[in-house]
mmCIF file of C-alpha atoms in Angstrom:
data_model
loop_
_atom_site.group_PDB
_atom_site.id
_atom_site.type_symbol
_atom_site.label_atom_id
_atom_site.label_comp_id
_atom_site.label_asym_id
_atom_site.label_seq_id
_atom_site.Cartn_x
_atom_site.Cartn_y
_atom_site.Cartn_z
ATOM 1 C CA MET B 1 147.581 32.918 25.965
ATOM 2 C CA LYS B 2 144.708 33.137 23.519
ATOM 3 C CA ALA B 3 141.444 31.449 24.449
ATOM 4 C CA THR B 4 141.664 29.367 21.289
ATOM 5 C CA GLN B 5 145.136 28.062 22.198
ATOM 6 C CA LEU B 6 144.082 27.382 25.784
ATOM 7 C CA LEU B 7 141.056 25.374 24.696
ATOM 8 C CA LYS B 8 143.065 23.263 22.261
ATOM 9 C CA GLY B 9 145.653 22.536 24.947
ATOM 10 C CA GLN B 10 142.965 21.552 27.440
ATOM 11 C CA HIS B 11 141.352 19.302 24.831
ATOM 12 C CA ARG B 12 144.672 17.481 24.305
ATOM 13 C CA GLU B 13 145.053 17.079 28.074
ATOM 14 C CA ALA B 14 141.568 15.563 28.332
ATOM 15 C CA GLU B 15 142.430 13.120 25.535
ATOM 16 C CA ARG B 16 145.630 12.143 27.367
ATOM 17 C CA LEU B 17 143.766 11.553 30.627
ATOM 18 C CA PHE B 18 141.049 9.517 28.898
ATOM 19 C CA ASP B 19 143.721 7.331 27.277
ATOM 20 C CA LEU B 20 145.487 6.852 30.594
ATOM 21 C CA ALA B 21 142.278 6.016 32.495
ATOM 22 C CA LEU B 22 141.122 3.585 29.807
ATOM 23 C CA SER B 23 144.519 1.880 29.679
ATOM 24 C CA GLY B 24 143.811 0.414 33.121
ATOM 25 C CA LYS B 25 147.415 1.024 34.128
ATOM 26 C CA GLY B 26 148.299 2.747 37.364
ATOM 27 C CA ASP B 27 145.810 4.346 39.711
ATOM 28 C CA VAL B 28 142.697 4.509 37.529
ATOM 29 C CA GLN B 29 140.687 6.167 40.304
ATOM 30 C CA ARG B 30 143.219 8.980 40.683
ATOM 31 C CA VAL B 31 143.416 9.549 36.919
ATOM 32 C CA THR B 32 139.628 9.516 36.611
ATOM 33 C CA ASP B 33 139.342 12.051 39.438
ATOM 34 C CA GLU B 34 141.875 14.279 37.700
ATOM 35 C CA LEU B 35 140.039 13.880 34.393
ATOM 36 C CA THR B 36 136.651 14.795 35.814
ATOM 37 C CA LYS B 37 138.051 17.837 37.634
ATOM 38 C CA HIS B 38 139.712 18.913 34.408
ATOM 39 C CA LEU B 39 136.513 18.507 32.367
ATOM 40 C CA LEU B 40 134.300 20.288 34.875
ATOM 41 C CA ALA B 41 136.669 23.240 35.299
ATOM 42 C CA HIS B 42 137.107 23.475 31.521
ATOM 43 C CA MET B 43 133.356 23.488 30.863
ATOM 44 C CA LEU B 44 132.611 26.026 33.578
ATOM 45 C CA ALA B 45 135.343 28.382 32.351
ATOM 46 C CA GLU B 46 133.889 28.179 28.844
ATOM 47 C CA GLN B 47 130.370 28.860 30.055
ATOM 48 C CA VAL B 48 131.251 31.709 32.419
ATOM 49 C CA VAL B 49 133.917 33.523 30.401
ATOM 50 C CA LEU B 50 133.825 32.556 26.729
ATOM 51 C CA PHE B 51 130.242 31.745 25.824
ATOM 52 C CA PRO B 52 128.716 35.081 26.922
ATOM 53 C CA GLU B 53 131.175 36.855 24.596
ATOM 54 C CA LEU B 54 130.224 34.594 21.688
ATOM 55 C CA LEU B 55 126.442 34.592 21.964
ATOM 56 C CA ALA B 56 126.101 37.472 19.493
ATOM 57 C CA ILE B 57 128.472 35.806 17.028
ATOM 58 C CA GLU B 58 127.276 32.180 17.105
ATOM 59 C CA PRO B 59 124.110 31.731 19.179
ATOM 60 C CA ASP B 60 123.259 28.292 17.729
ATOM 61 C CA LEU B 61 126.736 26.879 18.321
ATOM 62 C CA ILE B 62 126.815 28.246 21.869
ATOM 63 C CA GLY B 63 123.354 26.867 22.628
ATOM 64 C CA GLY B 64 124.409 23.459 21.338
ATOM 65 C CA ALA B 65 127.638 23.551 23.315
ATOM 66 C CA CYS B 66 125.738 24.349 26.520
ATOM 67 C CA GLU B 67 123.433 21.388 25.927
ATOM 68 C CA GLU B 68 126.448 19.127 25.371
ATOM 69 C CA HIS B 69 127.942 20.397 28.643
ATOM 70 C CA THR B 70 124.725 19.454 30.453
ATOM 71 C CA VAL B 71 124.862 15.924 29.063
ATOM 72 C CA ALA B 72 128.585 15.705 29.865
ATOM 73 C CA ARG B 73 127.962 16.660 33.512
ATOM 74 C CA PHE B 74 125.385 13.868 33.721
ATOM 75 C CA GLU B 75 127.864 11.378 32.253
ATOM 76 C CA ILE B 76 130.616 12.628 34.585
ATOM 77 C CA ARG B 77 128.375 11.939 37.585
ATOM 78 C CA ARG B 78 127.790 8.401 36.309
ATOM 79 C CA VAL B 79 131.550 7.812 35.997
ATOM 80 C CA VAL B 80 132.372 9.405 39.358
ATOM 81 C CA ASN B 81 129.713 7.342 41.111
ATOM 82 C CA THR B 82 131.035 4.065 39.674
ATOM 83 C CA ALA B 83 134.103 2.325 41.070
ATOM 84 C CA PRO B 84 136.785 1.386 38.522
ATOM 85 C CA GLU B 85 136.285 -2.258 39.549
ATOM 86 C CA ASP B 86 132.603 -2.154 38.563
ATOM 87 C CA PRO B 87 131.963 -3.969 35.266
ATOM 88 C CA SER B 88 130.079 -0.926 33.897
ATOM 89 C CA PHE B 89 132.858 1.576 34.663
ATOM 90 C CA ARG B 90 134.750 1.156 31.392
ATOM 91 C CA SER B 91 131.634 1.504 29.228
ATOM 92 C CA LYS B 92 130.576 4.628 31.141
ATOM 93 C CA LEU B 93 134.031 6.132 30.704
ATOM 94 C CA ILE B 94 133.983 5.303 26.982
ATOM 95 C CA ALA B 95 130.561 6.936 26.615
ATOM 96 C CA LEU B 96 131.909 10.079 28.295
ATOM 97 C CA ARG B 97 135.022 10.031 26.113
ATOM 98 C CA ASP B 98 132.949 9.712 22.935
ATOM 99 C CA LEU B 99 130.688 12.589 23.987
ATOM 100 C CA VAL B 100 133.660 14.807 24.800
ATOM 101 C CA ALA B 101 135.429 13.825 21.551
ATOM 102 C CA HIS B 102 132.372 14.850 19.519
ATOM 103 C CA HIS B 103 132.202 18.161 21.375
ATOM 104 C CA VAL B 104 135.924 18.791 20.815
ATOM 105 C CA VAL B 105 135.674 18.121 17.066
ATOM 106 C CA GLU B 106 132.735 20.510 16.703
ATOM 107 C CA GLU B 107 134.419 23.163 18.793
ATOM 108 C CA GLU B 108 137.748 22.960 16.988
ATOM 109 C CA ARG B 109 136.223 22.693 13.520
ATOM 110 C CA GLU B 110 133.482 25.314 13.828
ATOM 111 C CA LEU B 111 133.767 27.534 16.889
ATOM 112 C CA LEU B 112 137.490 28.176 17.352
ATOM 113 C CA PRO B 113 138.079 29.294 13.740
ATOM 114 C CA LYS B 114 135.188 31.766 14.092
ATOM 115 C CA ILE B 115 136.700 33.099 17.307
ATOM 116 C CA GLU B 116 139.988 33.715 15.484
ATOM 117 C CA VAL B 117 138.150 35.668 12.766
ATOM 118 C CA GLU B 118 135.518 37.511 14.802
ATOM 119 C CA LEU B 119 137.438 38.519 17.936
ATOM 120 C CA THR B 120 140.429 40.787 18.053
ATOM 121 C CA GLU B 121 143.670 39.288 19.239
ATOM 122 C CA ASP B 122 143.459 41.402 22.403
ATOM 123 C CA VAL B 123 139.982 40.076 23.238
ATOM 124 C CA ASN B 124 141.082 36.508 22.479
ATOM 125 C CA GLU B 125 144.061 36.995 24.833
ATOM 126 C CA ARG B 126 141.924 38.576 27.562
ATOM 127 C CA LEU B 127 139.386 35.747 27.404
ATOM 128 C CA GLY B 128 142.161 33.156 27.481
ATOM 129 C CA GLN B 129 143.676 34.743 30.581
ATOM 130 C CA GLN B 130 140.306 34.952 32.343
ATOM 131 C CA MET B 131 139.487 31.337 31.461
ATOM 132 C CA LEU B 132 142.879 30.114 32.666
ATOM 133 C CA GLU B 133 142.542 31.988 35.968
ATOM 134 C CA LEU B 134 139.070 30.553 36.584
ATOM 135 C CA TYR B 135 140.143 27.057 35.526
ATOM 136 C CA ASP B 136 143.177 27.129 37.839
ATOM 137 C CA ALA B 137 141.095 28.449 40.744
ATOM 138 C CA LEU B 138 138.454 25.742 40.281
ATOM 139 C CA VAL B 139 141.015 22.954 40.127
ATOM 140 C CA ALA B 140 142.921 24.326 43.140
ATOM 141 C CA HIS B 141 139.677 24.678 45.119
ATOM 142 C CA SER B 142 138.639 21.110 44.353
ATOM 143 C CA HIS B 143 142.014 19.802 45.553
ATOM 144 C CA ARG B 144 141.999 21.906 48.741
ATOM 145 C CA SER B 145 138.391 21.584 49.779
ATOM 146 C CA HIS B 146 137.346 18.121 48.815
ATOM 147 C CA GLY B 147 140.307 15.926 48.068
ATOM 148 C CA PRO B 148 140.598 13.843 44.928
ATOM 149 C CA ALA B 149 137.793 11.350 45.482
ATOM 150 C CA VAL B 150 134.989 13.765 46.381
ATOM 151 C CA ALA B 151 135.678 16.893 44.315
ATOM 152 C CA PRO B 152 134.194 15.775 40.988
ATOM 153 C CA VAL B 153 130.788 15.075 42.518
ATOM 154 C CA ARG B 154 130.717 18.409 44.358
ATOM 155 C CA THR B 155 131.962 20.371 41.358
ATOM 156 C CA ALA B 156 129.530 18.617 38.988
ATOM 157 C CA THR B 157 126.632 19.745 41.135
ATOM 158 C CA ALA B 158 127.905 23.308 41.251
ATOM 159 C CA ALA B 159 128.613 23.456 37.521
#
């Protein structure tokens, strides 16, 4: 799978999880844990695999994306450290959603089209495979090692 396709699919999954968590239906804590693991693994895979390849092509976009990831990790910690019953939980989750939505729009409007033009299909495929393998390993590790309630905090620190 191409990196560009993978990223778009992961963006849609994040949107779905945000909607589910903000709906207040079901186990909000479980959905929020899944969401934060997803976001952290996604961001780390971008930073470790994709961004180094793109620095020569779009240094300003990559620098901006890294800064947005830093702010997102801060916001993720705030969400993870707040119980869903806390009156501030919803506003913290909305702030994180809005930050991620802005990042997604920029990435899909500016960065992904440049990847399609600048990278060969083989490189795009290779990067997508590497990102998917790292993403899957990070998510599996967080489930095995820390369980759903603790993993986002641990992963946020490591990312």
